[in-house]
Amino acid sequence: MTLGEKIREQRTAHGLSQETLAEQMGVSRQAVTKWEADQSAPSSEKLIALAKLFHISLDELIGNEVTSGEVPQGKNPNLILRANLTRMAITLHAAFGYAAAQHLWMARRAFYRSDIMAPTIFSGICLALCSIWMASNHRFEPDLKQRRKNTRIELLYCLVQLGFAYLIIYAGIGIVGALLMMVTVFVYIVVINPKYMNRKLTK
């Protein structure tokens, strides 16, 4: 397998378009097209960057270890598992956010607030853990510029969900708040992540 074929195979395996790969490598799309057609070769600096982006060694990229149709085992991440874990973190974050908000709304109206404190604290702890989980998923993005962009987008998403939680606590919108949170999660996973965050979380 030629170097160009390996670049094309790895790009496809990671769900990247030529335009996206070109942007992350700081080159034109035409340059990527020439790489994949073996009309030109990346510089040594670009080869190192490509190997890092694809999570394989430089030897695996330029050597003969990879055969057609294979992705190196033990080097290439399980993208399906990664997408599932990211999707799970986002969903659980919203679920525990709603639970914590609903318990706080109940606590504001309960005569014996101590009865509500335990589930409220539990939901709050789970919400914090899911927030840490979501933040840790950004480490999978090798491009630092994209990672910073993703962090800003996710902070905005969390602020939107926080706004719905505030309305649940102080306006008592209940099930309407839950529906708003669910719709936001759906849009975030299906639209925002693949279009703006370079994370394909659905088929």
JSON list of N, CA and C in Angstrom, two decimals, residues 22-101:
[
{"chain": "A", "resi": 22, "resn": "ALA", "atom": "N", "xyz": [-7.28, 18.93, 5.52]},
{"chain": "A", "resi": 22, "resn": "ALA", "atom": "CA", "xyz": [-6.45, 20.03, 5.03]},
{"chain": "A", "resi": 22, "resn": "ALA", "atom": "C", "xyz": [-6.40, 21.17, 6.04]},
{"chain": "A", "resi": 23, "resn": "GLU", "atom": "N", "xyz": [-7.56, 21.48, 6.62]},
{"chain": "A", "resi": 23, "resn": "GLU", "atom": "CA", "xyz": [-7.61, 22.56, 7.61]},
{"chain": "A", "resi": 23, "resn": "GLU", "atom": "C", "xyz": [-6.76, 22.23, 8.84]},
{"chain": "A", "resi": 24, "resn": "GLN", "atom": "N", "xyz": [-6.83, 20.98, 9.29]},
{"chain": "A", "resi": 24, "resn": "GLN", "atom": "CA", "xyz": [-6.07, 20.60, 10.47]},
{"chain": "A", "resi": 24, "resn": "GLN", "atom": "C", "xyz": [-4.58, 20.52, 10.19]},
{"chain": "A", "resi": 25, "resn": "MET", "atom": "N", "xyz": [-4.21, 20.25, 8.95]},
{"chain": "A", "resi": 25, "resn": "MET", "atom": "CA", "xyz": [-2.80, 20.17, 8.58]},
{"chain": "A", "resi": 25, "resn": "MET", "atom": "C", "xyz": [-2.24, 21.52, 8.14]},
{"chain": "A", "resi": 26, "resn": "GLY", "atom": "N", "xyz": [-3.13, 22.50, 7.95]},
{"chain": "A", "resi": 26, "resn": "GLY", "atom": "CA", "xyz": [-2.68, 23.81, 7.51]},
{"chain": "A", "resi": 26, "resn": "GLY", "atom": "C", "xyz": [-2.26, 23.85, 6.06]},
{"chain": "A", "resi": 27, "resn": "VAL", "atom": "N", "xyz": [-2.92, 23.04, 5.23]},
{"chain": "A", "resi": 27, "resn": "VAL", "atom": "CA", "xyz": [-2.62, 23.00, 3.80]},
{"chain": "A", "resi": 27, "resn": "VAL", "atom": "C", "xyz": [-3.92, 23.14, 3.02]},
{"chain": "A", "resi": 28, "resn": "SER", "atom": "N", "xyz": [-3.82, 23.21, 1.70]},
{"chain": "A", "resi": 28, "resn": "SER", "atom": "CA", "xyz": [-5.02, 23.30, 0.87]},
{"chain": "A", "resi": 28, "resn": "SER", "atom": "C", "xyz": [-5.61, 21.91, 0.64]},
{"chain": "A", "resi": 29, "resn": "ARG", "atom": "N", "xyz": [-6.88, 21.89, 0.24]},
{"chain": "A", "resi": 29, "resn": "ARG", "atom": "CA", "xyz": [-7.51, 20.60, -0.08]},
{"chain": "A", "resi": 29, "resn": "ARG", "atom": "C", "xyz": [-6.81, 19.94, -1.26]},
{"chain": "A", "resi": 30, "resn": "GLN", "atom": "N", "xyz": [-6.33, 20.76, -2.20]},
{"chain": "A", "resi": 30, "resn": "GLN", "atom": "CA", "xyz": [-5.63, 20.22, -3.36]},
{"chain": "A", "resi": 30, "resn": "GLN", "atom": "C", "xyz": [-4.36, 19.48, -2.94]},
{"chain": "A", "resi": 31, "resn": "ALA", "atom": "N", "xyz": [-3.71, 19.97, -1.88]},
{"chain": "A", "resi": 31, "resn": "ALA", "atom": "CA", "xyz": [-2.50, 19.30, -1.39]},
{"chain": "A", "resi": 31, "resn": "ALA", "atom": "C", "xyz": [-2.83, 17.92, -0.86]},
{"chain": "A", "resi": 32, "resn": "VAL", "atom": "N", "xyz": [-3.95, 17.81, -0.13]},
{"chain": "A", "resi": 32, "resn": "VAL", "atom": "CA", "xyz": [-4.37, 16.51, 0.39]},
{"chain": "A", "resi": 32, "resn": "VAL", "atom": "C", "xyz": [-4.72, 15.57, -0.76]},
{"chain": "A", "resi": 33, "resn": "THR", "atom": "N", "xyz": [-5.40, 16.12, -1.78]},
{"chain": "A", "resi": 33, "resn": "THR", "atom": "CA", "xyz": [-5.73, 15.31, -2.95]},
{"chain": "A", "resi": 33, "resn": "THR", "atom": "C", "xyz": [-4.47, 14.75, -3.62]},
{"chain": "A", "resi": 34, "resn": "LYS", "atom": "N", "xyz": [-3.45, 15.58, -3.72]},
{"chain": "A", "resi": 34, "resn": "LYS", "atom": "CA", "xyz": [-2.18, 15.13, -4.34]},
{"chain": "A", "resi": 34, "resn": "LYS", "atom": "C", "xyz": [-1.48, 14.10, -3.46]},
{"chain": "A", "resi": 35, "resn": "TRP", "atom": "N", "xyz": [-1.55, 14.27, -2.13]},
{"chain": "A", "resi": 35, "resn": "TRP", "atom": "CA", "xyz": [-0.97, 13.27, -1.24]},
{"chain": "A", "resi": 35, "resn": "TRP", "atom": "C", "xyz": [-1.60, 11.91, -1.49]},
{"chain": "A", "resi": 36, "resn": "GLU", "atom": "N", "xyz": [-2.95, 11.91, -1.52]},
{"chain": "A", "resi": 36, "resn": "GLU", "atom": "CA", "xyz": [-3.67, 10.64, -1.63]},
{"chain": "A", "resi": 36, "resn": "GLU", "atom": "C", "xyz": [-3.51, 10.01, -3.02]},
{"chain": "A", "resi": 37, "resn": "ALA", "atom": "N", "xyz": [-3.23, 10.84, -4.00]},
{"chain": "A", "resi": 37, "resn": "ALA", "atom": "CA", "xyz": [-3.01, 10.32, -5.36]},
{"chain": "A", "resi": 37, "resn": "ALA", "atom": "C", "xyz": [-1.53, 10.02, -5.61]},
{"chain": "A", "resi": 38, "resn": "ASP", "atom": "N", "xyz": [-0.70, 10.18, -4.59]},
{"chain": "A", "resi": 38, "resn": "ASP", "atom": "CA", "xyz": [0.75, 9.96, -4.69]},
{"chain": "A", "resi": 38, "resn": "ASP", "atom": "C", "xyz": [1.41, 10.85, -5.74]},
{"chain": "A", "resi": 39, "resn": "GLN", "atom": "N", "xyz": [0.82, 12.03, -5.94]},
{"chain": "A", "resi": 39, "resn": "GLN", "atom": "CA", "xyz": [1.42, 13.00, -6.85]},
{"chain": "A", "resi": 39, "resn": "GLN", "atom": "C", "xyz": [2.44, 13.88, -6.13]},
{"chain": "A", "resi": 40, "resn": "SER", "atom": "N", "xyz": [2.33, 13.92, -4.81]},
{"chain": "A", "resi": 40, "resn": "SER", "atom": "CA", "xyz": [3.31, 14.62, -3.98]},
{"chain": "A", "resi": 40, "resn": "SER", "atom": "C", "xyz": [3.29, 13.97, -2.61]},
{"chain": "A", "resi": 41, "resn": "ALA", "atom": "N", "xyz": [4.29, 14.26, -1.81]},
{"chain": "A", "resi": 41, "resn": "ALA", "atom": "CA", "xyz": [4.38, 13.67, -0.47]},
{"chain": "A", "resi": 41, "resn": "ALA", "atom": "C", "xyz": [4.41, 14.76, 0.59]},
{"chain": "A", "resi": 42, "resn": "PRO", "atom": "N", "xyz": [3.82, 14.51, 1.75]},
{"chain": "A", "resi": 42, "resn": "PRO", "atom": "CA", "xyz": [3.86, 15.49, 2.82]},
{"chain": "A", "resi": 42, "resn": "PRO", "atom": "C", "xyz": [5.30, 15.69, 3.31]},
{"chain": "A", "resi": 43, "resn": "SER", "atom": "N", "xyz": [5.57, 16.86, 3.85]},
{"chain": "A", "resi": 43, "resn": "SER", "atom": "CA", "xyz": [6.87, 17.11, 4.45]},
{"chain": "A", "resi": 43, "resn": "SER", "atom": "C", "xyz": [7.01, 16.25, 5.70]},
{"chain": "A", "resi": 44, "resn": "SER", "atom": "N", "xyz": [8.23, 16.15, 6.21]},
{"chain": "A", "resi": 44, "resn": "SER", "atom": "CA", "xyz": [8.45, 15.35, 7.42]},
{"chain": "A", "resi": 44, "resn": "SER", "atom": "C", "xyz": [7.62, 15.88, 8.59]},
{"chain": "A", "resi": 45, "resn": "GLU", "atom": "N", "xyz": [7.49, 17.21, 8.65]},
{"chain": "A", "resi": 45, "resn": "GLU", "atom": "CA", "xyz": [6.69, 17.82, 9.72]},
{"chain": "A", "resi": 45, "resn": "GLU", "atom": "C", "xyz": [5.23, 17.41, 9.59]},
{"chain": "A", "resi": 46, "resn": "LYS", "atom": "N", "xyz": [4.72, 17.42, 8.36]},
{"chain": "A", "resi": 46, "resn": "LYS", "atom": "CA", "xyz": [3.32, 17.04, 8.13]},
{"chain": "A", "resi": 46, "resn": "LYS", "atom": "C", "xyz": [3.11, 15.55, 8.37]},
{"chain": "A", "resi": 47, "resn": "LEU", "atom": "N", "xyz": [4.10, 14.74, 8.05]},
{"chain": "A", "resi": 47, "resn": "LEU", "atom": "CA", "xyz": [3.98, 13.30, 8.30]},
{"chain": "A", "resi": 47, "resn": "LEU", "atom": "C", "xyz": [3.84, 13.02, 9.80]},
{"chain": "A", "resi": 48, "resn": "ILE", "atom": "N", "xyz": [4.62, 13.72, 10.60]},
{"chain": "A", "resi": 48, "resn": "ILE", "atom": "CA", "xyz": [4.53, 13.56, 12.05]},
{"chain": "A", "resi": 48, "resn": "ILE", "atom": "C", "xyz": [3.16, 14.00, 12.55]},
{"chain": "A", "resi": 49, "resn": "ALA", "atom": "N", "xyz": [2.68, 15.13, 12.00]},
{"chain": "A", "resi": 49, "resn": "ALA", "atom": "CA", "xyz": [1.36, 15.63, 12.39]},
{"chain": "A", "resi": 49, "resn": "ALA", "atom": "C", "xyz": [0.25, 14.67, 11.98]},
{"chain": "A", "resi": 50, "resn": "LEU", "atom": "N", "xyz": [0.38, 14.06, 10.80]},
{"chain": "A", "resi": 50, "resn": "LEU", "atom": "CA", "xyz": [-0.61, 13.09, 10.33]},
{"chain": "A", "resi": 50, "resn": "LEU", "atom": "C", "xyz": [-0.63, 11.86, 11.23]},
{"chain": "A", "resi": 51, "resn": "ALA", "atom": "N", "xyz": [0.55, 11.36, 11.58]},
{"chain": "A", "resi": 51, "resn": "ALA", "atom": "CA", "xyz": [0.61, 10.18, 12.45]},
{"chain": "A", "resi": 51, "resn": "ALA", "atom": "C", "xyz": [-0.02, 10.47, 13.80]},
{"chain": "A", "resi": 52, "resn": "LYS", "atom": "N", "xyz": [0.21, 11.67, 14.33]},
{"chain": "A", "resi": 52, "resn": "LYS", "atom": "CA", "xyz": [-0.38, 12.05, 15.61]},
{"chain": "A", "resi": 52, "resn": "LYS", "atom": "C", "xyz": [-1.89, 12.17, 15.50]},
{"chain": "A", "resi": 53, "resn": "LEU", "atom": "N", "xyz": [-2.35, 12.77, 14.40]},
{"chain": "A", "resi": 53, "resn": "LEU", "atom": "CA", "xyz": [-3.78, 12.93, 14.19]},
{"chain": "A", "resi": 53, "resn": "LEU", "atom": "C", "xyz": [-4.48, 11.59, 14.08]},
{"chain": "A", "resi": 54, "resn": "PHE", "atom": "N", "xyz": [-3.86, 10.63, 13.39]},
{"chain": "A", "resi": 54, "resn": "PHE", "atom": "CA", "xyz": [-4.46, 9.32, 13.18]},
{"chain": "A", "resi": 54, "resn": "PHE", "atom": "C", "xyz": [-4.20, 8.34, 14.32]},
{"chain": "A", "resi": 55, "resn": "HIS", "atom": "N", "xyz": [-3.43, 8.78, 15.33]},
{"chain": "A", "resi": 55, "resn": "HIS", "atom": "CA", "xyz": [-3.12, 7.95, 16.49]},
{"chain": "A", "resi": 55, "resn": "HIS", "atom": "C", "xyz": [-2.38, 6.67, 16.10]},
{"chain": "A", "resi": 56, "resn": "ILE", "atom": "N", "xyz": [-1.45, 6.82, 15.18]},
{"chain": "A", "resi": 56, "resn": "ILE", "atom": "CA", "xyz": [-0.60, 5.69, 14.80]},
{"chain": "A", "resi": 56, "resn": "ILE", "atom": "C", "xyz": [0.85, 6.18, 14.82]},
{"chain": "A", "resi": 57, "resn": "SER", "atom": "N", "xyz": [1.79, 5.24, 14.79]},
{"chain": "A", "resi": 57, "resn": "SER", "atom": "CA", "xyz": [3.20, 5.63, 14.78]},
{"chain": "A", "resi": 57, "resn": "SER", "atom": "C", "xyz": [3.59, 6.09, 13.38]},
{"chain": "A", "resi": 58, "resn": "LEU", "atom": "N", "xyz": [4.69, 6.83, 13.31]},
{"chain": "A", "resi": 58, "resn": "LEU", "atom": "CA", "xyz": [5.18, 7.28, 12.02]},
{"chain": "A", "resi": 58, "resn": "LEU", "atom": "C", "xyz": [5.58, 6.10, 11.14]},
{"chain": "A", "resi": 59, "resn": "ASP", "atom": "N", "xyz": [6.14, 5.07, 11.76]},
{"chain": "A", "resi": 59, "resn": "ASP", "atom": "CA", "xyz": [6.52, 3.86, 11.01]},
{"chain": "A", "resi": 59, "resn": "ASP", "atom": "C", "xyz": [5.31, 3.20, 10.37]},
{"chain": "A", "resi": 60, "resn": "GLU", "atom": "N", "xyz": [4.20, 3.18, 11.11]},
{"chain": "A", "resi": 60, "resn": "GLU", "atom": "CA", "xyz": [2.98, 2.56, 10.56]},
{"chain": "A", "resi": 60, "resn": "GLU", "atom": "C", "xyz": [2.42, 3.38, 9.41]},
{"chain": "A", "resi": 61, "resn": "LEU", "atom": "N", "xyz": [2.63, 4.68, 9.46]},
{"chain": "A", "resi": 61, "resn": "LEU", "atom": "CA", "xyz": [2.11, 5.53, 8.39]},
{"chain": "A", "resi": 61, "resn": "LEU", "atom": "C", "xyz": [2.94, 5.40, 7.12]},
{"chain": "A", "resi": 62, "resn": "ILE", "atom": "N", "xyz": [4.26, 5.39, 7.25]},
{"chain": "A", "resi": 62, "resn": "ILE", "atom": "CA", "xyz": [5.10, 5.38, 6.05]},
{"chain": "A", "resi": 62, "resn": "ILE", "atom": "C", "xyz": [5.67, 4.01, 5.72]},
{"chain": "A", "resi": 63, "resn": "GLY", "atom": "N", "xyz": [5.50, 3.04, 6.66]},
{"chain": "A", "resi": 63, "resn": "GLY", "atom": "CA", "xyz": [6.02, 1.69, 6.42]},
{"chain": "A", "resi": 63, "resn": "GLY", "atom": "C", "xyz": [5.02, 0.82, 5.70]},
{"chain": "A", "resi": 64, "resn": "ASN", "atom": "N", "xyz": [5.21, -0.50, 5.81]},
{"chain": "A", "resi": 64, "resn": "ASN", "atom": "CA", "xyz": [4.36, -1.46, 5.10]},
{"chain": "A", "resi": 64, "resn": "ASN", "atom": "C", "xyz": [3.52, -2.31, 6.03]},
{"chain": "A", "resi": 65, "resn": "GLU", "atom": "N", "xyz": [3.38, -1.86, 7.30]},
{"chain": "A", "resi": 65, "resn": "GLU", "atom": "CA", "xyz": [2.69, -2.70, 8.27]},
{"chain": "A", "resi": 65, "resn": "GLU", "atom": "C", "xyz": [1.20, -2.78, 8.02]},
{"chain": "A", "resi": 66, "resn": "VAL", "atom": "N", "xyz": [0.62, -1.72, 7.44]},
{"chain": "A", "resi": 66, "resn": "VAL", "atom": "CA", "xyz": [-0.82, -1.67, 7.27]},
{"chain": "A", "resi": 66, "resn": "VAL", "atom": "C", "xyz": [-1.20, -2.26, 5.93]},
{"chain": "A", "resi": 67, "resn": "THR", "atom": "N", "xyz": [-2.07, -3.23, 5.94]},
{"chain": "A", "resi": 67, "resn": "THR", "atom": "CA", "xyz": [-2.56, -3.82, 4.71]},
{"chain": "A", "resi": 67, "resn": "THR", "atom": "C", "xyz": [-3.92, -3.23, 4.38]},
{"chain": "A", "resi": 68, "resn": "SER", "atom": "N", "xyz": [-4.33, -3.41, 3.13]},
{"chain": "A", "resi": 68, "resn": "SER", "atom": "CA", "xyz": [-5.57, -2.80, 2.66]},
{"chain": "A", "resi": 68, "resn": "SER", "atom": "C", "xyz": [-6.76, -3.24, 3.50]},
{"chain": "A", "resi": 69, "resn": "GLY", "atom": "N", "xyz": [-7.57, -2.24, 3.87]},
{"chain": "A", "resi": 69, "resn": "GLY", "atom": "CA", "xyz": [-8.79, -2.53, 4.61]},
{"chain": "A", "resi": 69, "resn": "GLY", "atom": "C", "xyz": [-8.60, -2.69, 6.09]},
{"chain": "A", "resi": 70, "resn": "GLU", "atom": "N", "xyz": [-7.35, -2.60, 6.59]},
{"chain": "A", "resi": 70, "resn": "GLU", "atom": "CA", "xyz": [-7.09, -2.79, 8.01]},
{"chain": "A", "resi": 70, "resn": "GLU", "atom": "C", "xyz": [-6.76, -1.47, 8.66]},
{"chain": "A", "resi": 71, "resn": "VAL", "atom": "N", "xyz": [-7.11, -1.38, 9.94]},
{"chain": "A", "resi": 71, "resn": "VAL", "atom": "CA", "xyz": [-6.71, -0.26, 10.76]},
{"chain": "A", "resi": 71, "resn": "VAL", "atom": "C", "xyz": [-5.83, -0.83, 11.85]},
{"chain": "A", "resi": 72, "resn": "PRO", "atom": "N", "xyz": [-4.66, -0.26, 12.12]},
{"chain": "A", "resi": 72, "resn": "PRO", "atom": "CA", "xyz": [-3.74, -0.85, 13.09]},
{"chain": "A", "resi": 72, "resn": "PRO", "atom": "C", "xyz": [-4.39, -1.10, 14.43]},
{"chain": "A", "resi": 73, "resn": "GLN", "atom": "N", "xyz": [-4.30, -2.31, 14.93]},
{"chain": "A", "resi": 73, "resn": "GLN", "atom": "CA", "xyz": [-4.87, -2.67, 16.21]},
{"chain": "A", "resi": 73, "resn": "GLN", "atom": "C", "xyz": [-3.98, -2.17, 17.33]},
{"chain": "A", "resi": 74, "resn": "GLY", "atom": "N", "xyz": [-4.59, -1.67, 18.38]},
{"chain": "A", "resi": 74, "resn": "GLY", "atom": "CA", "xyz": [-3.85, -1.20, 19.53]},
{"chain": "A", "resi": 74, "resn": "GLY", "atom": "C", "xyz": [-3.35, 0.23, 19.37]},
{"chain": "A", "resi": 75, "resn": "LYS", "atom": "N", "xyz": [-3.43, 0.79, 18.17]},
{"chain": "A", "resi": 75, "resn": "LYS", "atom": "CA", "xyz": [-3.00, 2.16, 17.94]},
{"chain": "A", "resi": 75, "resn": "LYS", "atom": "C", "xyz": [-4.19, 3.04, 17.60]},
{"chain": "A", "resi": 76, "resn": "ASN", "atom": "N", "xyz": [-5.04, 2.58, 16.69]},
{"chain": "A", "resi": 76, "resn": "ASN", "atom": "CA", "xyz": [-6.20, 3.35, 16.30]},
{"chain": "A", "resi": 76, "resn": "ASN", "atom": "C", "xyz": [-7.29, 3.23, 17.35]},
{"chain": "A", "resi": 77, "resn": "PRO", "atom": "N", "xyz": [-7.85, 4.35, 17.82]},
{"chain": "A", "resi": 77, "resn": "PRO", "atom": "CA", "xyz": [-8.85, 4.28, 18.88]},
{"chain": "A", "resi": 77, "resn": "PRO", "atom": "C", "xyz": [-10.15, 3.67, 18.38]},
{"chain": "A", "resi": 78, "resn": "ASN", "atom": "N", "xyz": [-10.92, 3.10, 19.28]},
{"chain": "A", "resi": 78, "resn": "ASN", "atom": "CA", "xyz": [-12.24, 2.59, 18.95]},
{"chain": "A", "resi": 78, "resn": "ASN", "atom": "C", "xyz": [-13.18, 3.78, 18.86]},
{"chain": "A", "resi": 79, "resn": "LEU", "atom": "N", "xyz": [-13.41, 4.26, 17.64]},
{"chain": "A", "resi": 79, "resn": "LEU", "atom": "CA", "xyz": [-14.18, 5.48, 17.45]},
{"chain": "A", "resi": 79, "resn": "LEU", "atom": "C", "xyz": [-15.63, 5.30, 17.83]},
{"chain": "A", "resi": 80, "resn": "ILE", "atom": "N", "xyz": [-16.18, 4.09, 17.62]},
{"chain": "A", "resi": 80, "resn": "ILE", "atom": "CA", "xyz": [-17.57, 3.84, 17.99]},
{"chain": "A", "resi": 80, "resn": "ILE", "atom": "C", "xyz": [-17.73, 3.90, 19.50]},
{"chain": "A", "resi": 81, "resn": "LEU", "atom": "N", "xyz": [-16.81, 3.26, 20.22]},
{"chain": "A", "resi": 81, "resn": "LEU", "atom": "CA", "xyz": [-16.86, 3.30, 21.69]},
{"chain": "A", "resi": 81, "resn": "LEU", "atom": "C", "xyz": [-16.69, 4.72, 22.19]},
{"chain": "A", "resi": 82, "resn": "ARG", "atom": "N", "xyz": [-15.76, 5.45, 21.60]},
{"chain": "A", "resi": 82, "resn": "ARG", "atom": "CA", "xyz": [-15.54, 6.84, 22.01]},
{"chain": "A", "resi": 82, "resn": "ARG", "atom": "C", "xyz": [-16.79, 7.69, 21.80]},
{"chain": "A", "resi": 83, "resn": "ALA", "atom": "N", "xyz": [-17.44, 7.52, 20.65]},
{"chain": "A", "resi": 83, "resn": "ALA", "atom": "CA", "xyz": [-18.67, 8.28, 20.37]},
{"chain": "A", "resi": 83, "resn": "ALA", "atom": "C", "xyz": [-19.77, 7.90, 21.35]},
{"chain": "A", "resi": 84, "resn": "ASN", "atom": "N", "xyz": [-19.88, 6.60, 21.66]},
{"chain": "A", "resi": 84, "resn": "ASN", "atom": "CA", "xyz": [-20.90, 6.16, 22.61]},
{"chain": "A", "resi": 84, "resn": "ASN", "atom": "C", "xyz": [-20.67, 6.75, 23.99]},
{"chain": "A", "resi": 85, "resn": "LEU", "atom": "N", "xyz": [-19.42, 6.77, 24.44]},
{"chain": "A", "resi": 85, "resn": "LEU", "atom": "CA", "xyz": [-19.10, 7.31, 25.76]},
{"chain": "A", "resi": 85, "resn": "LEU", "atom": "C", "xyz": [-19.35, 8.81, 25.81]},
{"chain": "A", "resi": 86, "resn": "THR", "atom": "N", "xyz": [-19.01, 9.51, 24.75]},
{"chain": "A", "resi": 86, "resn": "THR", "atom": "CA", "xyz": [-19.26, 10.95, 24.69]},
{"chain": "A", "resi": 86, "resn": "THR", "atom": "C", "xyz": [-20.75, 11.24, 24.71]},
{"chain": "A", "resi": 87, "resn": "ARG", "atom": "N", "xyz": [-21.51, 10.47, 23.92]},
{"chain": "A", "resi": 87, "resn": "ARG", "atom": "CA", "xyz": [-22.96, 10.64, 23.87]},
{"chain": "A", "resi": 87, "resn": "ARG", "atom": "C", "xyz": [-23.59, 10.33, 25.22]},
{"chain": "A", "resi": 88, "resn": "MET", "atom": "N", "xyz": [-23.08, 9.29, 25.89]},
{"chain": "A", "resi": 88, "resn": "MET", "atom": "CA", "xyz": [-23.60, 8.92, 27.20]},
{"chain": "A", "resi": 88, "resn": "MET", "atom": "C", "xyz": [-23.34, 10.02, 28.23]},
{"chain": "A", "resi": 89, "resn": "ALA", "atom": "N", "xyz": [-22.14, 10.61, 28.18]},
{"chain": "A", "resi": 89, "resn": "ALA", "atom": "CA", "xyz": [-21.80, 11.67, 29.13]},
{"chain": "A", "resi": 89, "resn": "ALA", "atom": "C", "xyz": [-22.73, 12.87, 28.96]},
{"chain": "A", "resi": 90, "resn": "ILE", "atom": "N", "xyz": [-23.01, 13.25, 27.72]},
{"chain": "A", "resi": 90, "resn": "ILE", "atom": "CA", "xyz": [-23.89, 14.38, 27.45]},
{"chain": "A", "resi": 90, "resn": "ILE", "atom": "C", "xyz": [-25.31, 14.10, 27.94]},
{"chain": "A", "resi": 91, "resn": "THR", "atom": "N", "xyz": [-25.80, 12.89, 27.66]},
{"chain": "A", "resi": 91, "resn": "THR", "atom": "CA", "xyz": [-27.16, 12.53, 28.05]},
{"chain": "A", "resi": 91, "resn": "THR", "atom": "C", "xyz": [-27.32, 12.47, 29.56]},
{"chain": "A", "resi": 92, "resn": "LEU", "atom": "N", "xyz": [-26.37, 11.83, 30.24]},
{"chain": "A", "resi": 92, "resn": "LEU", "atom": "CA", "xyz": [-26.44, 11.73, 31.70]},
{"chain": "A", "resi": 92, "resn": "LEU", "atom": "C", "xyz": [-26.28, 13.09, 32.36]},
{"chain": "A", "resi": 93, "resn": "HIS", "atom": "N", "xyz": [-25.47, 13.95, 31.77]},
{"chain": "A", "resi": 93, "resn": "HIS", "atom": "CA", "xyz": [-25.30, 15.31, 32.29]},
{"chain": "A", "resi": 93, "resn": "HIS", "atom": "C", "xyz": [-26.64, 16.03, 32.31]},
{"chain": "A", "resi": 94, "resn": "ALA", "atom": "N", "xyz": [-27.40, 15.92, 31.22]},
{"chain": "A", "resi": 94, "resn": "ALA", "atom": "CA", "xyz": [-28.71, 16.56, 31.15]},
{"chain": "A", "resi": 94, "resn": "ALA", "atom": "C", "xyz": [-29.69, 15.92, 32.13]},
{"chain": "A", "resi": 95, "resn": "ALA", "atom": "N", "xyz": [-29.65, 14.59, 32.23]},
{"chain": "A", "resi": 95, "resn": "ALA", "atom": "CA", "xyz": [-30.57, 13.87, 33.12]},
{"chain": "A", "resi": 95, "resn": "ALA", "atom": "C", "xyz": [-30.35, 14.27, 34.57]},
{"chain": "A", "resi": 96, "resn": "PHE", "atom": "N", "xyz": [-29.11, 14.27, 35.01]},
{"chain": "A", "resi": 96, "resn": "PHE", "atom": "CA", "xyz": [-28.83, 14.64, 36.40]},
{"chain": "A", "resi": 96, "resn": "PHE", "atom": "C", "xyz": [-29.02, 16.14, 36.63]},
{"chain": "A", "resi": 97, "resn": "GLY", "atom": "N", "xyz": [-28.83, 16.94, 35.58]},
{"chain": "A", "resi": 97, "resn": "GLY", "atom": "CA", "xyz": [-29.12, 18.36, 35.69]},
{"chain": "A", "resi": 97, "resn": "GLY", "atom": "C", "xyz": [-30.59, 18.60, 35.96]},
{"chain": "A", "resi": 98, "resn": "TYR", "atom": "N", "xyz": [-31.44, 17.88, 35.21]},
{"chain": "A", "resi": 98, "resn": "TYR", "atom": "CA", "xyz": [-32.88, 18.00, 35.44]},
{"chain": "A", "resi": 98, "resn": "TYR", "atom": "C", "xyz": [-33.26, 17.49, 36.82]},
{"chain": "A", "resi": 99, "resn": "ALA", "atom": "N", "xyz": [-32.70, 16.34, 37.22]},
{"chain": "A", "resi": 99, "resn": "ALA", "atom": "CA", "xyz": [-33.02, 15.76, 38.52]},
{"chain": "A", "resi": 99, "resn": "ALA", "atom": "C", "xyz": [-32.64, 16.71, 39.66]},
{"chain": "A", "resi": 100, "resn": "ALA", "atom": "N", "xyz": [-31.45, 17.30, 39.57]},
{"chain": "A", "resi": 100, "resn": "ALA", "atom": "CA", "xyz": [-31.01, 18.24, 40.61]},
{"chain": "A", "resi": 100, "resn": "ALA", "atom": "C", "xyz": [-31.91, 19.46, 40.66]},
{"chain": "A", "resi": 101, "resn": "ALA", "atom": "N", "xyz": [-32.28, 19.98, 39.49]},
{"chain": "A", "resi": 101, "resn": "ALA", "atom": "CA", "xyz": [-33.16, 21.15, 39.44]},
{"chain": "A", "resi": 101, "resn": "ALA", "atom": "C", "xyz": [-34.54, 20.83, 40.01]}
]
